[in-house]
Short mmCIF file of C-alpha atoms in Angstrom, two decimals:
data_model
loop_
_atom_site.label_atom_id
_atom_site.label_comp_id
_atom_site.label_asym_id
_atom_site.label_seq_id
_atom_site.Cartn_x
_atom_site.Cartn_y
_atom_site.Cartn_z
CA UNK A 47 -241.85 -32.15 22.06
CA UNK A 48 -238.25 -31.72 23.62
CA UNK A 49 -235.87 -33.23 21.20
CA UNK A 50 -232.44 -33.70 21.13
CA UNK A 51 -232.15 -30.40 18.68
CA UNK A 52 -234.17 -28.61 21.14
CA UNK A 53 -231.97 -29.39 24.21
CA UNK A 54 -229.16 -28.53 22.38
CA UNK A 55 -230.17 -25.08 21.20
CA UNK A 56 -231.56 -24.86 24.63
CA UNK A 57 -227.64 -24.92 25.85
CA UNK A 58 -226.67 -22.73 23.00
CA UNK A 59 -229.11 -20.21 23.86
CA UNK A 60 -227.63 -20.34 28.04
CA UNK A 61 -223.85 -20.59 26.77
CA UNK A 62 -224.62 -17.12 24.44
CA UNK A 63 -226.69 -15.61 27.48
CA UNK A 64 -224.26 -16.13 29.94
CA UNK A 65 -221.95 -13.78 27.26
CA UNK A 66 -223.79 -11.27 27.16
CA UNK A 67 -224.41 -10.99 30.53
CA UNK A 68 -220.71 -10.84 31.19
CA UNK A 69 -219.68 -8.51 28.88
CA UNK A 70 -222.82 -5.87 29.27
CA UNK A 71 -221.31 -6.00 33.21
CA UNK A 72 -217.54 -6.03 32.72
CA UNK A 73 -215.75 -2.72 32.91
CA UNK A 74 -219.28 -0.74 34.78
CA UNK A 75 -217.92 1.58 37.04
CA UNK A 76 -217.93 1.19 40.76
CA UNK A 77 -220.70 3.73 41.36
CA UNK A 78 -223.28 2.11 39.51
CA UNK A 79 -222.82 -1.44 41.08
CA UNK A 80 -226.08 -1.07 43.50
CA UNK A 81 -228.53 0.38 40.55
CA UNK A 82 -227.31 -2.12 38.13
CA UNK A 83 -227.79 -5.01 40.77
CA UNK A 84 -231.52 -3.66 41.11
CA UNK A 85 -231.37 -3.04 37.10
CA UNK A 86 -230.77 -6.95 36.94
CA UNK A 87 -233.44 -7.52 39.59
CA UNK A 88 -235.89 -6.09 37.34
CA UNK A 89 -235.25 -8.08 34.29
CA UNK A 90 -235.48 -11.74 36.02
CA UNK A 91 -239.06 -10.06 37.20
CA UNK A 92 -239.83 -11.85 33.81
CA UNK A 93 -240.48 -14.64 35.72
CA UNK A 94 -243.89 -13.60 36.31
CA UNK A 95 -244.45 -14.41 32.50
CA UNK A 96 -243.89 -17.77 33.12
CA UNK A 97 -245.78 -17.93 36.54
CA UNK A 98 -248.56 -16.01 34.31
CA UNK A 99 -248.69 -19.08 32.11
CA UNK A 100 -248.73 -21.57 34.74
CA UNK A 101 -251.75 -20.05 36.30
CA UNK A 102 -253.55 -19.97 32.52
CA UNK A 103 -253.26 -23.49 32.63
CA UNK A 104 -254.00 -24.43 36.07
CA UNK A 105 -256.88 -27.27 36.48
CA UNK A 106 -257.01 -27.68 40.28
CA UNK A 107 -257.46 -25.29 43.03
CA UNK A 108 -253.67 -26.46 43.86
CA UNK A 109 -252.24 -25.32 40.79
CA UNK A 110 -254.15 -22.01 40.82
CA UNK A 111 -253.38 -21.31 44.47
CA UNK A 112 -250.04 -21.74 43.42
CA UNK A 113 -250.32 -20.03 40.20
CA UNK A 114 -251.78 -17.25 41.82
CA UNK A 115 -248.91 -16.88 44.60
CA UNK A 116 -246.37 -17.04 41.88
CA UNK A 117 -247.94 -14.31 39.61
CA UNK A 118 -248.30 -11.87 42.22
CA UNK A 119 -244.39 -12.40 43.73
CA UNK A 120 -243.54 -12.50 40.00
CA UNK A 121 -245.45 -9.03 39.56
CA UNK A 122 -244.24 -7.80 42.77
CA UNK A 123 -240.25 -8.17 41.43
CA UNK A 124 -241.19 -6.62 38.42
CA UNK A 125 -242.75 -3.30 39.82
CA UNK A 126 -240.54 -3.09 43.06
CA UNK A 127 -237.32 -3.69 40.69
CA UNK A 128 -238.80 -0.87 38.59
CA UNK A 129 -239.33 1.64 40.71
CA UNK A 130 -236.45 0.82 43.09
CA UNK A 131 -234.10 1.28 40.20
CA UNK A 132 -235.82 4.47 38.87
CA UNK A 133 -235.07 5.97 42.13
CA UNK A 134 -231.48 5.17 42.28
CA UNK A 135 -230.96 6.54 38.85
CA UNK A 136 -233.01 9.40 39.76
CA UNK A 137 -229.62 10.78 41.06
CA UNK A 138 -227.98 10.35 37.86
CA UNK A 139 -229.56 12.97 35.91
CA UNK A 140 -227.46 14.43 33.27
CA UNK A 141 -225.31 17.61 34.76
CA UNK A 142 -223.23 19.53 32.85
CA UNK A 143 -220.53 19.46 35.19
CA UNK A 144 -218.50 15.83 35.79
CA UNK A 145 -219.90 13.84 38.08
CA UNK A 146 -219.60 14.71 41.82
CA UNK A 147 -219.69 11.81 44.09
CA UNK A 148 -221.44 12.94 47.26
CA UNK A 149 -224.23 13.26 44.97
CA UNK A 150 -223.73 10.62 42.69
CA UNK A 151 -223.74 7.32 44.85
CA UNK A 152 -227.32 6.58 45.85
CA UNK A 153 -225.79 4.18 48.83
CA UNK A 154 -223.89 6.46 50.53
CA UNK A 155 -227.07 9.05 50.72
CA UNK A 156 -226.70 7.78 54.41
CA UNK A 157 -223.93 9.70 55.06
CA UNK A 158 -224.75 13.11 53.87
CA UNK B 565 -253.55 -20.61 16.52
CA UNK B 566 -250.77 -20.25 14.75
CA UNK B 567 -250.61 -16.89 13.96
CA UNK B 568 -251.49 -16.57 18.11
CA UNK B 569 -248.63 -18.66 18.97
CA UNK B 570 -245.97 -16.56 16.95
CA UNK B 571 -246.99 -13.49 18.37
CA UNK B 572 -246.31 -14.77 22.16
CA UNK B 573 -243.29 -16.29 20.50
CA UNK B 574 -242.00 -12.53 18.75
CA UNK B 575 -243.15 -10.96 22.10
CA UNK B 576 -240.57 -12.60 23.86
CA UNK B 577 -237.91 -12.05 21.08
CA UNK B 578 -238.67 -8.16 21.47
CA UNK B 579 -238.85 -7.93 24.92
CA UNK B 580 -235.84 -9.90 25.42
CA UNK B 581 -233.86 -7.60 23.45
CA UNK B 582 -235.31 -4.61 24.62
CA UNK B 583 -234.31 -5.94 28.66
CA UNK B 584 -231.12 -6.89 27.40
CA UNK B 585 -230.42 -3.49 25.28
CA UNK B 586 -231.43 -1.35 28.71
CA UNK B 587 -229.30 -3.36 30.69
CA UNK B 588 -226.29 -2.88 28.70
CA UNK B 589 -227.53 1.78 28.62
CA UNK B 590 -228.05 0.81 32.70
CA UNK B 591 -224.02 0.15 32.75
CA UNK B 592 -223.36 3.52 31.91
CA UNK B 593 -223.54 7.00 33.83
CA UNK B 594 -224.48 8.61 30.83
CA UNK B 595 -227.14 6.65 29.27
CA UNK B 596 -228.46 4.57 33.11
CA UNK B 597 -231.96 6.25 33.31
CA UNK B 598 -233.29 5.94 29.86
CA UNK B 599 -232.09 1.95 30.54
CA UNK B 600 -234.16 1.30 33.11
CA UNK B 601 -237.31 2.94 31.23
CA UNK B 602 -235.94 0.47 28.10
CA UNK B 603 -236.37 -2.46 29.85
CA UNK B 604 -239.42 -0.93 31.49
CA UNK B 605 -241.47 -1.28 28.10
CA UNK B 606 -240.00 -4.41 27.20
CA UNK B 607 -241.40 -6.06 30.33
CA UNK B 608 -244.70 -4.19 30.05
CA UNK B 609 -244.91 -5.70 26.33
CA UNK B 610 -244.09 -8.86 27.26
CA UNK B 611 -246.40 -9.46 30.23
CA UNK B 612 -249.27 -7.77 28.08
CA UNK B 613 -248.60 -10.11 24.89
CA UNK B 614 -248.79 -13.29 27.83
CA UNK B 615 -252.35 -12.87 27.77
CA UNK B 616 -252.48 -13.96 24.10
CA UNK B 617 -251.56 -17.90 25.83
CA UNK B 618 -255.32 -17.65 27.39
CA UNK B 619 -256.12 -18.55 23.77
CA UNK B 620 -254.00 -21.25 23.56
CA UNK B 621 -254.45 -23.55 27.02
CA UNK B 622 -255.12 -27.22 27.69
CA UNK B 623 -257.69 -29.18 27.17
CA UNK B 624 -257.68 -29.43 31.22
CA UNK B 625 -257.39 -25.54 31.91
CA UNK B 626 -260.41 -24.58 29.48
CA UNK B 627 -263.61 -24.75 31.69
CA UNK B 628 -261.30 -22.87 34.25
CA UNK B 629 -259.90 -20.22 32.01
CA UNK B 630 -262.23 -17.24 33.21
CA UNK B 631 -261.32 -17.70 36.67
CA UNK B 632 -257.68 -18.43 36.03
CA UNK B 633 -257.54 -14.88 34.14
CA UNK B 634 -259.54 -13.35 37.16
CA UNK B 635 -256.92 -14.72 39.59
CA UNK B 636 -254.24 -13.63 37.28
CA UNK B 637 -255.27 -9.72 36.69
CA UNK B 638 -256.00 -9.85 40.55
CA UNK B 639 -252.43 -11.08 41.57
CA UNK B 640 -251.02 -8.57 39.13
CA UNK B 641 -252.71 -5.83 40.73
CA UNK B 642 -252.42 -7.14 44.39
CA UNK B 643 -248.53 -7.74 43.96
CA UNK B 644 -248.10 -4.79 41.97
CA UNK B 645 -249.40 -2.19 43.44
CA UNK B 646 -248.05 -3.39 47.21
CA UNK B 647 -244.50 -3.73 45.56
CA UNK B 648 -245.21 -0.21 43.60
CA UNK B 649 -246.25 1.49 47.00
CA UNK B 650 -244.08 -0.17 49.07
CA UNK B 651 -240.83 0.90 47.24
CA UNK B 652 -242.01 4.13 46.23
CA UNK B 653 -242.87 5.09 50.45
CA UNK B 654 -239.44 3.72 52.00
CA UNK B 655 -236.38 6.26 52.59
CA UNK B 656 -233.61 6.01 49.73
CA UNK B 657 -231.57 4.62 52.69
CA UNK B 658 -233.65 1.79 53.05
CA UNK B 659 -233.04 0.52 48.88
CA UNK B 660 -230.85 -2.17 49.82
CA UNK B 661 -233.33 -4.45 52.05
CA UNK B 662 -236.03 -3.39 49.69
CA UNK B 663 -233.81 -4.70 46.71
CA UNK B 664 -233.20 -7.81 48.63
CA UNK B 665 -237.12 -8.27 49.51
CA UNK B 666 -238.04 -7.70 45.61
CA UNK B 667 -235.32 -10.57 44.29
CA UNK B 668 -236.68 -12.96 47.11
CA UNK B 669 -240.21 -12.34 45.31
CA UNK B 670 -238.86 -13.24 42.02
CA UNK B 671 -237.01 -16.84 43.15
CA UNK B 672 -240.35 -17.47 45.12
CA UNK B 673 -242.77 -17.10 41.93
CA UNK B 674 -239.47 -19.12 39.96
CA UNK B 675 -240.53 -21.77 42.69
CA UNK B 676 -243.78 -21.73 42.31
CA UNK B 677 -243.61 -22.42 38.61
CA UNK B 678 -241.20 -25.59 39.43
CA UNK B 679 -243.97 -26.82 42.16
CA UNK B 680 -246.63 -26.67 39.57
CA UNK B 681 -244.31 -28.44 36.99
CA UNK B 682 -243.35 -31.10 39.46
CA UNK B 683 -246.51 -31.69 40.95
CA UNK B 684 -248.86 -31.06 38.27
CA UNK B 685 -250.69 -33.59 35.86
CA UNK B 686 -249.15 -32.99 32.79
CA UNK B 687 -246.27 -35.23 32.06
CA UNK B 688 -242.53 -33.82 31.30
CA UNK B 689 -239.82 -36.44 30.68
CA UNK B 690 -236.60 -37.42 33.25
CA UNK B 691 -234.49 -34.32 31.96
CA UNK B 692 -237.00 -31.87 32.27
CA UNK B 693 -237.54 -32.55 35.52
CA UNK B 694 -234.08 -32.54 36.62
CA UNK B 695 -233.66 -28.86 35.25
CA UNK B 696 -237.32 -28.34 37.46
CA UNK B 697 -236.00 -30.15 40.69
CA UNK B 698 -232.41 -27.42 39.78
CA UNK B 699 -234.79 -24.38 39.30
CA UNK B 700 -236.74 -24.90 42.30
CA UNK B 701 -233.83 -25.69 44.43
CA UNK B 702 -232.08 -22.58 43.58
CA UNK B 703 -235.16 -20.58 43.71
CA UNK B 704 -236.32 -21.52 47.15
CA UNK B 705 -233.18 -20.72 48.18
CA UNK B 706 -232.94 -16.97 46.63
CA UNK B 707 -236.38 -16.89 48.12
CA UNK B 708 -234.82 -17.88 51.81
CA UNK B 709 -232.02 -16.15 51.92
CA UNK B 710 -232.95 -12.91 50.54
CA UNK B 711 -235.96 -12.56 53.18
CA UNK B 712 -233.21 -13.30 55.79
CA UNK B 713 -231.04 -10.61 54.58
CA UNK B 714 -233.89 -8.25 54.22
CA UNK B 715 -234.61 -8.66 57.91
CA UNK B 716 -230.51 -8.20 58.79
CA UNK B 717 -230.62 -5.11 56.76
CA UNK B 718 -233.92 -3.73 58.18
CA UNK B 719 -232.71 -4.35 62.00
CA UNK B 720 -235.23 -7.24 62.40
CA UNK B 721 -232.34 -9.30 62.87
CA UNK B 722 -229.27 -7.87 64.92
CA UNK B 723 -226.31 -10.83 65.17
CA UNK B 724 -225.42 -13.01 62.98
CA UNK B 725 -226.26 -16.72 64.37
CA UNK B 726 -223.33 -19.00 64.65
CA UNK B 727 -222.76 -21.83 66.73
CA UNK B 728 -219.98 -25.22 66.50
CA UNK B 729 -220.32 -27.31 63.76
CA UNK B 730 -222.45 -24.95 61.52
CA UNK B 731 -220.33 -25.99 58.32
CA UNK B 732 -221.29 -29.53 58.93
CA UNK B 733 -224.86 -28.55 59.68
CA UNK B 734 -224.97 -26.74 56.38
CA UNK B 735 -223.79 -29.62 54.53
CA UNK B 736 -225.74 -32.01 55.53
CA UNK B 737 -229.15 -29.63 55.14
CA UNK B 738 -227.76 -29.30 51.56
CA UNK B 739 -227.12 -32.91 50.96
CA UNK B 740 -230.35 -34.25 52.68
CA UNK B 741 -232.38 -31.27 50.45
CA UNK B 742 -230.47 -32.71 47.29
CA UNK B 743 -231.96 -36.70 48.09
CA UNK B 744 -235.20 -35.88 48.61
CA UNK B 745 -234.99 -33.72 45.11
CA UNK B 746 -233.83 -36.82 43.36
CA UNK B 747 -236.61 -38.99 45.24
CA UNK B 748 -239.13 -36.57 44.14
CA UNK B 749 -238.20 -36.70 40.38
CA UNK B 750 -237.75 -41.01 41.00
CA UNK B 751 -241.66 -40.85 42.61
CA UNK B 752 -242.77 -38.85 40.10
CA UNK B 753 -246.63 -38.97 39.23
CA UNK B 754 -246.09 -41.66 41.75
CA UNK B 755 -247.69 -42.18 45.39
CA UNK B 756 -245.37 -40.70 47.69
CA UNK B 757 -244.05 -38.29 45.41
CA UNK B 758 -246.22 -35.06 45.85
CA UNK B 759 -244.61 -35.62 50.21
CA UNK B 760 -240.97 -35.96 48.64
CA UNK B 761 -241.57 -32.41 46.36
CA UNK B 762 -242.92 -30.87 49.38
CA UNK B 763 -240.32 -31.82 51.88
CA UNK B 764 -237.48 -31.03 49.04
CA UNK B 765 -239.25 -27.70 48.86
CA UNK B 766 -238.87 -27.19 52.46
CA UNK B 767 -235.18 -28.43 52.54
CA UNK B 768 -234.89 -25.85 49.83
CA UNK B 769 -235.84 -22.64 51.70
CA UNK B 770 -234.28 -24.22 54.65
CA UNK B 771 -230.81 -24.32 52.92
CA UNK B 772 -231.26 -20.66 52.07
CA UNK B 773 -231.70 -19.64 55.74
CA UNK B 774 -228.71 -21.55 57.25
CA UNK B 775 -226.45 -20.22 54.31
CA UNK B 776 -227.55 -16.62 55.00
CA UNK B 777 -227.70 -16.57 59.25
CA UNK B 778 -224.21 -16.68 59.91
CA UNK B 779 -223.06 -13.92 57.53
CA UNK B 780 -223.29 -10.44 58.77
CA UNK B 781 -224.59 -7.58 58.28
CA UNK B 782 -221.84 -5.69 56.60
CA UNK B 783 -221.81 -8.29 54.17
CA UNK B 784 -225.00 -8.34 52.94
CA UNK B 785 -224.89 -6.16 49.79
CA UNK B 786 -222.44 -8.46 48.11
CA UNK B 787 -224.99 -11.48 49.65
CA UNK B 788 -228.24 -10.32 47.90
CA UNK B 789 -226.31 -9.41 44.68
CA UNK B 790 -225.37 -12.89 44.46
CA UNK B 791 -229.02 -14.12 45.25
CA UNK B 792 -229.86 -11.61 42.42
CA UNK B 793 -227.75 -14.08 40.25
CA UNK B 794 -229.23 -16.98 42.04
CA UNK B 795 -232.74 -16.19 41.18
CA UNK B 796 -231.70 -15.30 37.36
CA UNK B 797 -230.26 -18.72 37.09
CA UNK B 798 -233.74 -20.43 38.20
CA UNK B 799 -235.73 -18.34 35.89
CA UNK B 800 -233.44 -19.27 32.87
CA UNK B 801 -233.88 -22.95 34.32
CA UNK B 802 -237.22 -22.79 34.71
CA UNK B 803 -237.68 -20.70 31.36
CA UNK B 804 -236.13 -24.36 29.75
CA UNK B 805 -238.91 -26.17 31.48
CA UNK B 806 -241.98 -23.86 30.27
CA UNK B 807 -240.75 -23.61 27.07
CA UNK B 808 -240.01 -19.77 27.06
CA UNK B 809 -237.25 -18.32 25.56
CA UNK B 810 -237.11 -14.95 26.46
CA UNK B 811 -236.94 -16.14 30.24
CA UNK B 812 -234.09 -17.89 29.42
CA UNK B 813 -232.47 -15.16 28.20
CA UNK B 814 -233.34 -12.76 30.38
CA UNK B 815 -232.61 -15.20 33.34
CA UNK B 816 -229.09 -16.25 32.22
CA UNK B 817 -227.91 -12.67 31.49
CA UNK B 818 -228.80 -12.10 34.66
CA UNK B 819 -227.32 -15.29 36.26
CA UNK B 820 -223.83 -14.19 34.72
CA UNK B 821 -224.05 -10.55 35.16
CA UNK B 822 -224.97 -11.19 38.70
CA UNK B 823 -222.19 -13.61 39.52
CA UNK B 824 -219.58 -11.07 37.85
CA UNK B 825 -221.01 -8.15 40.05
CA UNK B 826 -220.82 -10.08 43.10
CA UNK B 827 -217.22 -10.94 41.88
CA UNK B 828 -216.31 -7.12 41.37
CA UNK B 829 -218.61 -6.07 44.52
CA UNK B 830 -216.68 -8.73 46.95
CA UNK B 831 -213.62 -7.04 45.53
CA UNK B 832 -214.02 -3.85 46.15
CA UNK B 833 -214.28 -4.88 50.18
CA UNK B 834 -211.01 -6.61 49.65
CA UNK B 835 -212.94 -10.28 50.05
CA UNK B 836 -213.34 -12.80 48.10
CA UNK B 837 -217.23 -14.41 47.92
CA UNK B 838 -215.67 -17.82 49.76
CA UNK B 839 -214.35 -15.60 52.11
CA UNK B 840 -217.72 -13.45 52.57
CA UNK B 841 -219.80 -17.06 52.42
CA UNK B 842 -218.11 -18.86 54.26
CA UNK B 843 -215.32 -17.48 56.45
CA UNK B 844 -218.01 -16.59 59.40
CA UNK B 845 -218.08 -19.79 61.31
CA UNK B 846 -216.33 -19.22 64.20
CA UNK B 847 -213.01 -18.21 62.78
CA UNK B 848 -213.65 -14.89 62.12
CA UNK B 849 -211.02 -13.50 64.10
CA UNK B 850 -208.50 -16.09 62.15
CA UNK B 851 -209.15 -15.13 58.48
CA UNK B 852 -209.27 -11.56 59.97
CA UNK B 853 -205.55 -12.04 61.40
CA UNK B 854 -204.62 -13.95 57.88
CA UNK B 855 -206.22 -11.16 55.26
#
């Protein structure tokens, strides 16, 4: 099944990842650091797709004990990274006027 | 079949491109909430086109598959809804630790997928394991490390624990964890081997706690954002070792956007990450003095 063509566009799909990952981060201003952090939290919730196939396939009570504690952290990334980041960005709802930063940074809420 | 296996093949394709596209509207003030609601319906796709694979499972997994899919709908709702209510209830200055909790979640179901491909009957080759034994290593300790700096953040856990030697300690944790990975993939399918995995596990989360304890609180932010990266790298890894694309997509975007946010959060506190990681053992007040 896993050839050497396989493995190799395995590495060219990490090498052209790791790009895009870098550029979509590089030049973000400071202020959206902490939502984009939880942003990026959500997406590796994908995880829970592959957990979801591992339980699928389970065939003893080990793998779907397993299975099922992987699924349900896996699910519990994806909806906590949601709705953790939909908060944060909450406070960035388009206002006319520029952005003013007591409002803006959802980390600092502490010290209004 | 076939047409079955393409369309949990295109899922992926779409979803990845739909996480990555929101991701990229997230790094902008302008464009940052409809990101997150981008990504949102890629990952809602995604996880609904993953119930196509029930059609498509071993030989081995067959007579089980209406309990499997039970389990599976049940875990999704269980660790849903808990995650959904739990980070919907907290105060907005409490997203940090909850951030922290919710990336531990995802490198613990990264290691569960590496325990089931290490210790489960199908057989992978030499390589494939080695990315596994990587995947859960890294995992476990994103898993660790983030719980201990969701209890730092939450007050659970006050001072930072340091003590003489704790470099050394650390190193040796790490290097022990690192054997017993290798003996697990040499004992593979093997008698023996199923201990090894389980003690390499617990070497695993162990190494994630004894990096983590000394650091302070102060320092945690730029900590869980490079756990964040952390557990992207294991789901890209482990993504190679299911045979999944879109995770490895997903996961290494994340592995490299993480590591350059830590970069650019570490930064912005005047630190570098060595210096955050590692400058905490007892010479605190040196480095201080030096920076």
């Amino acid at each position: 099944m896993i050839t050497a063509m396989t493995f190799v566009i395995a590495l060219y799909i990490f090498m052209l990842a790791a790009f895009t990952g870098y550029e979509v981060i590089s030049r973000v201003p400071s202020i959206l650091h902490t939502p984009l952090m939880s942003g990026s939290n959500f997406v590796h919730g994908i995880v829970v797709v592959g957990a979801l196939g591992a339980l699928f396939n389970a065939s003893s009570v080990l793998e779907q004990v397993i299975g099922f504690l992987g699924v349900m952290l896996g699910a519990g990334n994806v909806v906590g990274g949601y709705v953790v980041t939909d908060r944060m960005l909450a406070m960035f709802k388009p206002s006319t006027k520029p952005a003013a930063p007591a409002q803006g940074m959802p980390v600092t809420g502490a010290r209004s | 079949m076939i047409v079955l296996a393409y369309c949990v093949a295109l899922s992926g394709l779409i979803a990845s491109g739909l996480l990555v596209y929101g991701l990229k509207r997230m790094s902008s003030p302008v464009t940052a909430v409809s990101g997150i609601v981008t990504a949102g319906w890629g990952m809602l796709f995604v996880v609904a086109a993953s119930f196509l694979q029930i059609f498509g499972v071993s030989d081995a997994a067959r007579p089980h598959i209406v309990v499997n899919v039970f389990l599976a709908i049940l875990a999704l709702v269980i660790g849903g809804g808990w995650a959904g209510w739990k980070g919907r209830s907290v105060a907005m200055t409490a997203m940090p630790q909850m951030v922290a909790l919710f990336n531990g979640m995802g490198g613990g179901a990264a290691a569960a997928v590496s325990v089931i491909a290490l210790t489960g009957p199908t057989d992978t080759g030499i390589g494939q394991l080695l990315v596994t034994v990587a995947g859960g290593l890294i995992g476990s300790m994103s898993l660790s490390g983030s719980l201990i700096a969701w209890a730092k953040l939450d007050g659970r856990m006050n001072r930072p624990l340091r003590f003489g030697g704790q470099r050394i300690v650390n190193a040796v944790v790490f290097v022990l964890t690192l054997v017993l990975g290798v003996l697990a993939v040499a004992q593979y399918h093997q008698p023996g081997g199923g201990l090894m995995a389980l003690l390499f596990f617990a070497g695993a989360l162990l190494c994630g706690i004894c990096m983590t304890l000394p650091i302070g609180g102060a320092d945690m932010p730029v900590v869980i954002s490079l756990y964040n990266a952390f557990t992207g790298l294991a789901v890209g890894l482990e993504g190679y070792v299911m045979a999944e694309p879109a995770l490895m997509i997903a996961g290494m975007v994340v592995g490299s956007a993480g590591t350059l946010l830590t970069v650019m959060m570490a930064r912005g506190m005047n630190r570098s990450i060595s210096n955050v990681l590692f400058s905490n053992f007892g010479e605190v007040a040196a480095t201080a003095a030096a920076g």
